[in-house]
């Protein structure tokens, strides 16, 4: 007897429906075809034990299972439940008239309980597109899948619930969440708050400008000056995620299985901080079974690279194209897959290998040759894509011991959000520009016009500080963001002079 059960395979951040055809015939044998990987090939042992422990069995007949389309590679253990239900239905151990209305997925334990799966959100989106009535999956993933409206989602803890649903008409409880209510409930509670940071007013200001214009930023300072602490708080002042952004971000995290158990939509912007020993593939994505890398997991959020010169140079180089294009395309002989990667880059570094360059009381000093070797790891083209360079100095004791609270993230976020709204209006006719950092040269000329006095100020600063040509455009972009924060229509002299301060690495004495 032949039965069809439906499942799904995730490729990139999209899902494709897989039809599992189970045929039980005379003879003996268990044949699984349709490009399954090892985890799926091993599933018959898990299924046999799970059925045995719940009063059912794999029949001693010839079982042929085809996973169609047969040329699409299937991977992972999420097909256990699909195969088990298919075997029970095809061998007439359960009746299952409306089996084809459902998409069924889950990994089985030996006692018949279910383990969570990866990619529940993209699978649910595809199930709704294909017109399935319901999606049966492990209860740990139910909230994540229930984000998708117009699709009934059933979270189950054990295979017996699925069997009873089809065989004994005992309905599984449907998981229903109000996506909008759930989403807005968690928006205003950032984990880290700028109110915790003592002193560092100029750096906080810098962070606010970076957040307002979506600028990449690098913090340079000795150990213990608060670089990491400041970077961790940056997501808390970025504008709240829109529902569309939250869906995009949750989808990527779902593919990797990083959405917290029993959590629905991600309401907070992601903050990723990979270790400097990371490989190219782990950073940009890829592998024999393609997976999103750190730059895609930080989509719509912040990617923090602590101790930038410690990263391998080729790892930093692969980031150049995604920083420009806001997406990363991984091409291999057998597949091409594209992941979104629109993130803000925040980097930090010590000014020298010892960490105390420019500090007269330094306990450790580095020779010029060591300095040059250390700084040469960061290439010009990568620095080219970082708009703001700022030096962070250690906090004096008086500030550390001060009990007064700093300005909270929620207050700073209001100003940032207002500045972003101005930019949304400004760039509403442009498809690929949403905030100041994305402007190209033509748009900079259009939206950053300077009066004569400001132009002279910029000219003399460039000559005196020996700033490079690349610094010119960056200064104008940053000045535009400062003007937006003040609600100013034009870029004025005071905006330019503040923006000039944020180009430390272009000056003589740093990266010659």
XYZ file of C-alpha atoms in Angstrom:
512
model
C 0.000 0.000 0.000
C 1.318 3.494 -0.887
C 0.980 6.567 1.358
C 2.269 10.114 0.905
C 3.376 12.329 3.807
C 4.725 15.859 3.401
C 7.837 17.444 4.927
C 10.204 20.239 3.930
C 13.893 20.878 3.161
C 15.537 24.226 3.937
C 17.984 25.640 1.410
C 19.476 29.065 2.114
C 16.689 30.857 3.975
C 13.911 29.357 1.852
C 12.167 25.979 2.188
C 11.095 23.444 -0.458
C 8.334 20.901 0.072
C 9.454 17.252 0.167
C 6.982 14.458 -0.580
C 7.772 11.291 1.358
C 6.261 8.280 -0.456
C 6.066 5.105 1.653
C 5.299 1.821 -0.097
C 4.767 -1.433 1.880
C 4.919 -4.581 -0.267
C 5.474 -8.334 -0.036
C 9.022 -9.366 0.766
C 11.651 -8.175 3.255
C 13.865 -5.081 3.330
C 14.023 -1.381 4.148
C 15.016 0.890 1.258
C 15.373 4.664 1.667
C 16.024 6.650 -1.548
C 16.020 10.298 -2.663
C 19.498 11.597 -1.614
C 19.127 11.244 2.201
C 22.204 12.035 4.329
C 23.549 9.773 7.102
C 21.277 11.241 9.800
C 18.213 10.230 7.722
C 19.657 6.803 6.853
C 20.062 6.082 10.567
C 16.468 7.091 11.276
C 15.088 3.540 10.942
C 16.779 2.595 14.255
C 15.198 5.568 16.061
C 11.808 4.949 14.434
C 11.857 1.193 15.267
C 12.600 1.848 18.966
C 10.091 4.743 19.231
C 7.275 2.669 17.689
C 8.162 -0.415 19.771
C 8.065 1.612 22.993
C 4.611 2.973 22.131
C 2.903 -0.287 21.176
C 3.468 -0.156 17.391
C 6.127 -1.665 15.119
C 7.864 -1.471 11.753
C 6.183 -4.263 9.718
C 8.399 -7.173 8.619
C 7.726 -6.489 4.953
C 9.497 -4.764 2.086
C 9.359 -1.031 2.810
C 10.449 1.417 0.090
C 10.597 5.106 0.991
C 11.226 7.765 -1.650
C 11.907 11.390 -0.725
C 10.860 13.447 -3.741
C 12.171 15.487 -5.497
C 14.811 12.740 -5.608
C 17.612 15.029 -6.863
C 17.345 17.514 -3.951
C 19.699 16.697 -1.089
C 17.900 16.042 2.238
C 19.748 16.429 5.519
C 19.198 16.242 9.268
C 17.077 14.210 11.636
C 13.884 16.267 11.281
C 12.282 13.678 8.971
C 11.963 10.954 11.674
C 8.350 11.801 12.503
C 7.411 12.100 8.817
C 8.829 8.656 8.019
C 7.321 7.040 11.145
C 3.790 8.331 10.421
C 4.179 7.287 6.773
C 5.179 3.724 7.764
C 2.242 3.419 10.222
C -0.258 4.674 7.636
C 1.108 2.586 4.756
C 1.058 -0.602 6.872
C -2.547 0.058 7.995
C -1.626 0.298 11.684
C -3.415 3.664 11.811
C -6.103 5.219 9.655
C -5.076 8.533 8.154
C -7.565 9.947 5.652
C -6.503 13.593 5.836
C -2.750 12.945 6.128
C -2.056 14.941 2.945
C -3.481 18.126 4.480
C -0.592 18.336 6.934
C 3.123 19.015 6.835
C 4.775 16.836 9.521
C 8.328 17.163 10.908
C 10.236 16.266 14.068
C 13.198 14.309 15.408
C 12.285 11.212 17.433
C 13.844 10.037 20.672
C 13.816 6.289 21.407
C 10.847 6.679 23.774
C 8.773 8.467 21.115
C 9.232 12.003 22.487
C 10.231 14.768 20.060
C 13.368 16.891 19.805
C 13.335 20.402 18.256
C 14.117 20.975 14.566
C 15.900 23.741 12.628
C 14.244 26.085 10.152
C 10.676 25.929 11.537
C 9.864 29.494 10.401
C 10.852 29.202 6.683
C 9.113 25.789 6.589
C 5.905 27.305 7.994
C 6.051 30.149 5.430
C 6.339 27.576 2.621
C 3.534 25.416 4.090
C 1.175 28.405 3.992
C 2.214 29.188 0.387
C 1.527 25.583 -0.671
C -1.932 25.635 0.935
C -1.444 23.051 3.704
C -4.149 23.001 6.382
C -1.767 22.444 9.279
C 1.851 21.995 10.362
C 2.650 19.354 13.023
C 6.057 19.818 14.686
C 7.806 19.597 18.104
C 6.251 21.867 20.742
C 9.628 23.635 21.312
C 9.360 25.102 17.777
C 5.596 25.737 17.789
C 5.765 29.404 18.819
C 8.329 30.138 16.134
C 6.145 28.554 13.417
C 2.947 30.140 14.774
C 4.275 33.575 13.741
C 2.935 32.693 10.269
C -0.746 33.577 10.034
C -3.379 31.617 8.053
C -1.693 28.311 8.975
C -2.722 26.032 11.842
C 0.314 25.045 13.906
C 0.213 22.026 16.203
C 3.040 21.551 18.720
C 3.431 17.975 19.954
C 5.619 16.379 22.649
C 5.224 12.723 21.670
C 4.479 10.593 18.599
C 1.426 9.148 20.428
C -0.297 12.573 20.156
C 0.167 12.485 16.364
C -1.063 8.872 16.132
C -4.154 9.637 18.242
C -4.867 12.770 16.192
C -5.189 10.738 12.983
C -6.306 7.347 14.339
C -8.592 8.200 17.257
C -9.738 11.720 16.305
C -8.160 13.234 19.432
C -7.279 16.737 18.195
C -3.924 18.292 19.091
C -4.199 21.717 20.716
C -3.423 24.452 18.204
C -0.659 26.968 19.052
C -1.922 30.518 18.568
C 0.090 33.649 19.254
C -0.693 37.273 18.553
C 2.481 38.125 16.635
C 2.118 41.890 16.861
C 1.262 41.930 20.557
C 4.135 39.535 21.365
C 6.532 41.594 19.252
C 5.697 45.027 20.669
C 5.677 43.693 24.237
C 9.440 42.972 24.071
C 10.597 46.012 22.108
C 11.502 48.432 24.886
C 13.508 46.229 27.214
C 17.120 46.220 26.031
C 19.396 43.812 27.878
C 22.246 46.332 28.214
C 21.738 50.029 28.920
C 23.941 53.085 28.313
C 22.896 54.302 31.782
C 25.419 51.759 33.183
C 28.400 53.426 31.456
C 30.344 55.867 33.638
C 31.941 58.839 31.884
C 32.849 58.391 28.186
C 30.405 61.126 27.115
C 32.240 61.793 23.841
C 32.164 58.079 22.921
C 28.449 57.854 23.735
C 27.908 60.803 21.425
C 29.918 58.983 18.751
C 27.789 55.849 19.174
C 24.639 57.940 18.847
C 25.856 59.429 15.548
C 26.870 55.965 14.265
C 23.420 54.573 15.161
C 21.621 57.546 13.600
C 23.322 57.174 10.211
C 24.040 53.418 10.243
C 27.783 54.134 10.157
C 30.441 51.500 10.782
C 32.672 52.502 13.694
C 36.077 51.538 15.127
C 37.069 52.198 18.756
C 40.777 52.526 19.523
C 41.997 52.504 23.099
C 44.032 50.741 25.784
C 42.750 47.652 27.624
C 40.037 48.330 30.188
C 38.890 51.651 28.734
C 35.369 50.323 28.091
C 35.398 49.516 24.349
C 33.536 46.203 24.658
C 31.092 47.592 27.209
C 30.158 50.441 24.854
C 29.854 48.167 21.802
C 27.492 45.769 23.616
C 25.129 48.640 24.303
C 24.927 49.860 20.713
C 21.920 47.662 19.723
C 19.934 49.220 22.581
C 19.994 52.660 20.905
C 19.327 51.504 17.347
C 15.767 52.171 16.153
C 13.352 49.369 17.138
C 13.061 46.594 14.560
C 10.093 46.749 12.229
C 7.912 43.645 11.949
C 9.416 42.953 8.508
C 12.997 43.182 9.849
C 12.103 40.947 12.799
C 10.711 38.290 10.439
C 13.827 38.420 8.230
C 16.142 38.121 11.231
C 14.154 35.324 12.902
C 14.168 33.391 9.616
C 17.989 33.370 9.453
C 18.342 32.373 13.122
C 15.695 29.687 12.624
C 17.709 28.056 9.804
C 20.666 27.645 12.177
C 18.435 26.556 15.074
C 19.356 29.607 17.170
C 15.859 30.839 18.045
C 15.363 30.352 21.786
C 13.065 27.445 22.693
C 9.436 28.522 23.149
C 10.268 31.973 21.728
C 8.403 33.465 18.806
C 9.634 36.501 16.928
C 13.004 38.094 17.777
C 12.213 41.583 19.044
C 15.756 42.738 19.885
C 18.378 43.441 17.237
C 21.056 40.725 17.117
C 24.541 41.392 18.517
C 27.207 38.952 17.323
C 30.748 38.946 18.656
C 32.850 36.189 16.986
C 36.247 35.213 18.409
C 39.316 36.308 16.435
C 40.208 32.680 15.586
C 37.076 32.444 13.365
C 37.454 30.985 9.855
C 36.282 32.572 6.574
C 33.396 30.101 6.219
C 32.166 30.636 9.790
C 32.178 34.401 9.207
C 30.520 34.676 5.780
C 28.705 31.317 5.637
C 28.962 28.266 3.403
C 30.257 24.765 4.067
C 29.341 21.449 2.408
C 25.803 21.884 3.765
C 25.459 25.661 3.360
C 24.732 27.579 6.560
C 24.540 31.323 7.251
C 27.704 32.791 8.815
C 28.138 35.382 11.571
C 27.623 38.320 9.191
C 24.164 36.985 8.257
C 23.278 36.172 11.870
C 23.960 39.851 12.630
C 21.579 40.962 9.806
C 19.609 44.053 10.969
C 21.873 44.229 14.018
C 25.490 44.676 15.048
C 28.615 42.651 14.243
C 31.319 43.358 16.834
C 34.917 42.437 16.009
C 36.929 42.782 19.216
C 40.703 43.208 18.753
C 40.455 43.720 14.988
C 44.189 43.280 14.158
C 44.129 39.815 15.802
C 41.760 38.499 13.092
C 43.424 36.733 10.167
C 43.818 39.164 7.286
C 42.028 36.951 4.731
C 39.057 36.638 7.111
C 38.705 40.424 7.204
C 39.108 40.668 3.425
C 36.095 38.402 2.724
C 33.936 40.952 4.546
C 34.606 43.725 2.059
C 31.995 42.679 -0.504
C 29.150 41.923 1.999
C 29.765 45.316 3.666
C 29.189 46.966 0.293
C 26.355 44.811 -1.117
C 24.443 44.093 2.120
C 24.153 40.454 1.106
C 26.531 37.543 0.663
C 26.396 35.060 -2.207
C 28.080 31.705 -1.695
C 28.835 29.925 -4.976
C 29.982 26.322 -5.151
C 30.047 23.811 -8.025
C 26.673 22.322 -7.086
C 24.810 25.263 -5.573
C 24.567 29.024 -5.215
C 22.884 30.486 -2.178
C 22.376 34.108 -1.080
C 21.997 35.261 2.526
C 21.118 38.820 3.573
C 23.800 40.589 5.623
C 22.861 44.203 6.287
C 24.648 44.889 9.564
C 26.506 47.636 11.385
C 30.169 46.840 11.895
C 31.680 47.846 15.227
C 35.373 47.069 15.630
C 37.713 47.691 18.528
C 41.476 47.534 18.784
C 44.357 48.384 21.056
C 46.515 51.124 19.525
C 49.590 48.838 19.686
C 50.448 45.198 20.481
C 51.189 46.153 24.085
C 48.010 48.200 24.195
C 49.410 51.460 25.555
C 50.610 53.482 22.545
C 50.145 57.267 23.102
C 50.101 56.745 26.896
C 53.098 58.470 28.588
C 52.694 56.335 31.763
C 52.655 53.123 29.734
C 53.996 50.008 31.449
C 54.673 48.383 28.048
C 55.953 50.004 24.880
C 56.185 48.601 21.369
C 58.882 49.246 18.801
C 57.926 51.044 15.540
C 58.442 47.778 13.611
C 56.026 45.907 15.913
C 53.528 48.745 15.592
C 53.731 48.661 11.801
C 53.292 44.880 11.672
C 50.323 45.080 14.041
C 48.490 47.834 12.164
C 49.269 46.491 8.671
C 46.897 43.573 9.335
C 44.003 45.953 8.767
C 43.842 46.742 5.081
C 43.072 50.157 3.645
C 40.026 48.899 1.699
C 38.452 47.578 4.919
C 39.135 50.821 6.797
C 37.660 52.536 3.762
C 34.292 51.086 4.752
C 34.517 52.329 8.355
C 33.172 55.871 8.652
C 34.000 56.743 12.259
C 37.335 56.209 14.054
C 37.375 57.287 17.694
C 40.006 57.069 20.435
C 38.760 55.797 23.788
C 40.652 56.944 26.895
C 40.490 55.220 30.290
C 37.837 56.554 32.705
C 39.267 58.569 35.629
C 38.507 57.347 39.168
C 36.226 60.315 39.970
C 33.857 59.298 37.155
C 33.954 55.588 38.090
C 33.024 56.284 41.718
C 30.252 58.753 40.765
C 26.808 57.412 41.737
C 24.855 59.425 39.192
C 23.234 57.441 36.383
C 24.046 58.303 32.786
C 21.452 58.938 30.093
C 19.410 55.810 29.405
C 19.381 53.935 26.096
C 15.642 54.566 25.665
C 16.197 58.371 25.683
C 19.096 58.196 23.213
C 17.071 55.818 21.017
C 14.293 58.445 20.645
C 16.743 60.932 19.094
C 18.246 58.227 16.859
C 14.787 57.132 15.679
C 13.845 60.747 14.808
C 17.054 61.106 12.768
C 16.331 57.817 10.962
C 12.799 58.999 10.116
C 14.270 62.106 8.446
C 16.511 59.812 6.356
C 13.610 57.488 5.476
C 11.792 60.511 4.018
C 14.910 61.720 2.218
C 15.647 58.374 0.539
C 12.062 57.173 0.022
C 12.462 57.165 -3.783
C 15.705 55.144 -3.686
C 15.502 51.349 -3.449
C 18.910 50.520 -2.078
C 19.561 53.514 0.212
C 17.810 53.700 3.586
C 20.218 55.691 5.729
C 23.193 58.057 5.361
C 25.961 55.439 5.496
C 24.651 53.868 2.265
C 24.931 57.044 0.170
C 27.160 56.925 -2.909
C 29.228 59.849 -4.226
C 26.395 61.242 -6.343
C 23.983 61.288 -3.391
C 26.632 62.824 -1.106
C 26.992 65.730 -3.579
C 23.212 66.154 -3.613
C 22.381 65.882 0.106
C 25.563 67.247 1.731
C 25.925 70.669 0.092
C 28.242 72.983 2.033
C 28.351 76.753 2.292
C 31.607 78.605 1.563
C 32.747 78.829 5.218
C 32.199 75.081 5.833
C 34.028 74.243 2.617
C 37.042 76.326 3.700
C 37.000 74.671 7.127
C 37.035 71.202 5.544
C 39.791 72.202 3.099
C 42.117 73.547 5.786
C 41.446 70.502 8.037
C 42.298 68.095 5.220
C 45.541 69.950 4.481
C 46.574 70.413 8.108
C 45.732 66.874 9.274
C 46.837 65.329 5.988
C 43.524 63.520 5.568
C 43.100 61.192 2.615
C 40.620 61.578 -0.223
C 38.585 58.677 1.158
C 38.155 60.629 4.396
C 36.436 63.464 2.483
C 33.283 61.487 1.640
C 33.177 59.853 5.063
C 33.343 63.229 6.825
C 30.437 64.513 4.718
C 28.291 61.437 5.470
C 28.951 61.666 9.215
C 28.296 65.421 9.164
C 24.942 64.723 7.462
C 24.025 62.352 10.319
C 25.029 64.946 12.934
C 22.820 67.506 11.141
C 19.911 65.011 11.103
C 20.257 64.440 14.858
C 19.890 68.193 15.348
C 17.007 68.339 12.862
C 19.028 70.722 10.658
C 18.161 70.943 6.946
C 21.708 71.970 5.941
C 25.150 70.674 6.870
C 26.810 73.507 8.811
C 30.353 74.301 9.911
C 29.903 72.907 13.447
C 28.693 69.585 11.968
C 31.768 69.416 9.739
C 34.198 70.249 12.562
C 32.694 67.515 14.781
C 32.845 64.962 11.936
C 36.536 65.773 11.321
C 37.336 64.663 14.883
C 36.103 61.161 14.053
C 38.881 60.279 11.568
C 41.748 59.340 13.939
C 43.260 56.626 11.755
C 43.616 58.871 8.718
C 45.976 61.240 10.502
C 49.736 61.135 10.296
C 51.319 58.873 12.898
C 48.723 56.114 12.621
C 48.430 54.137 9.402
C 50.962 56.027 7.313
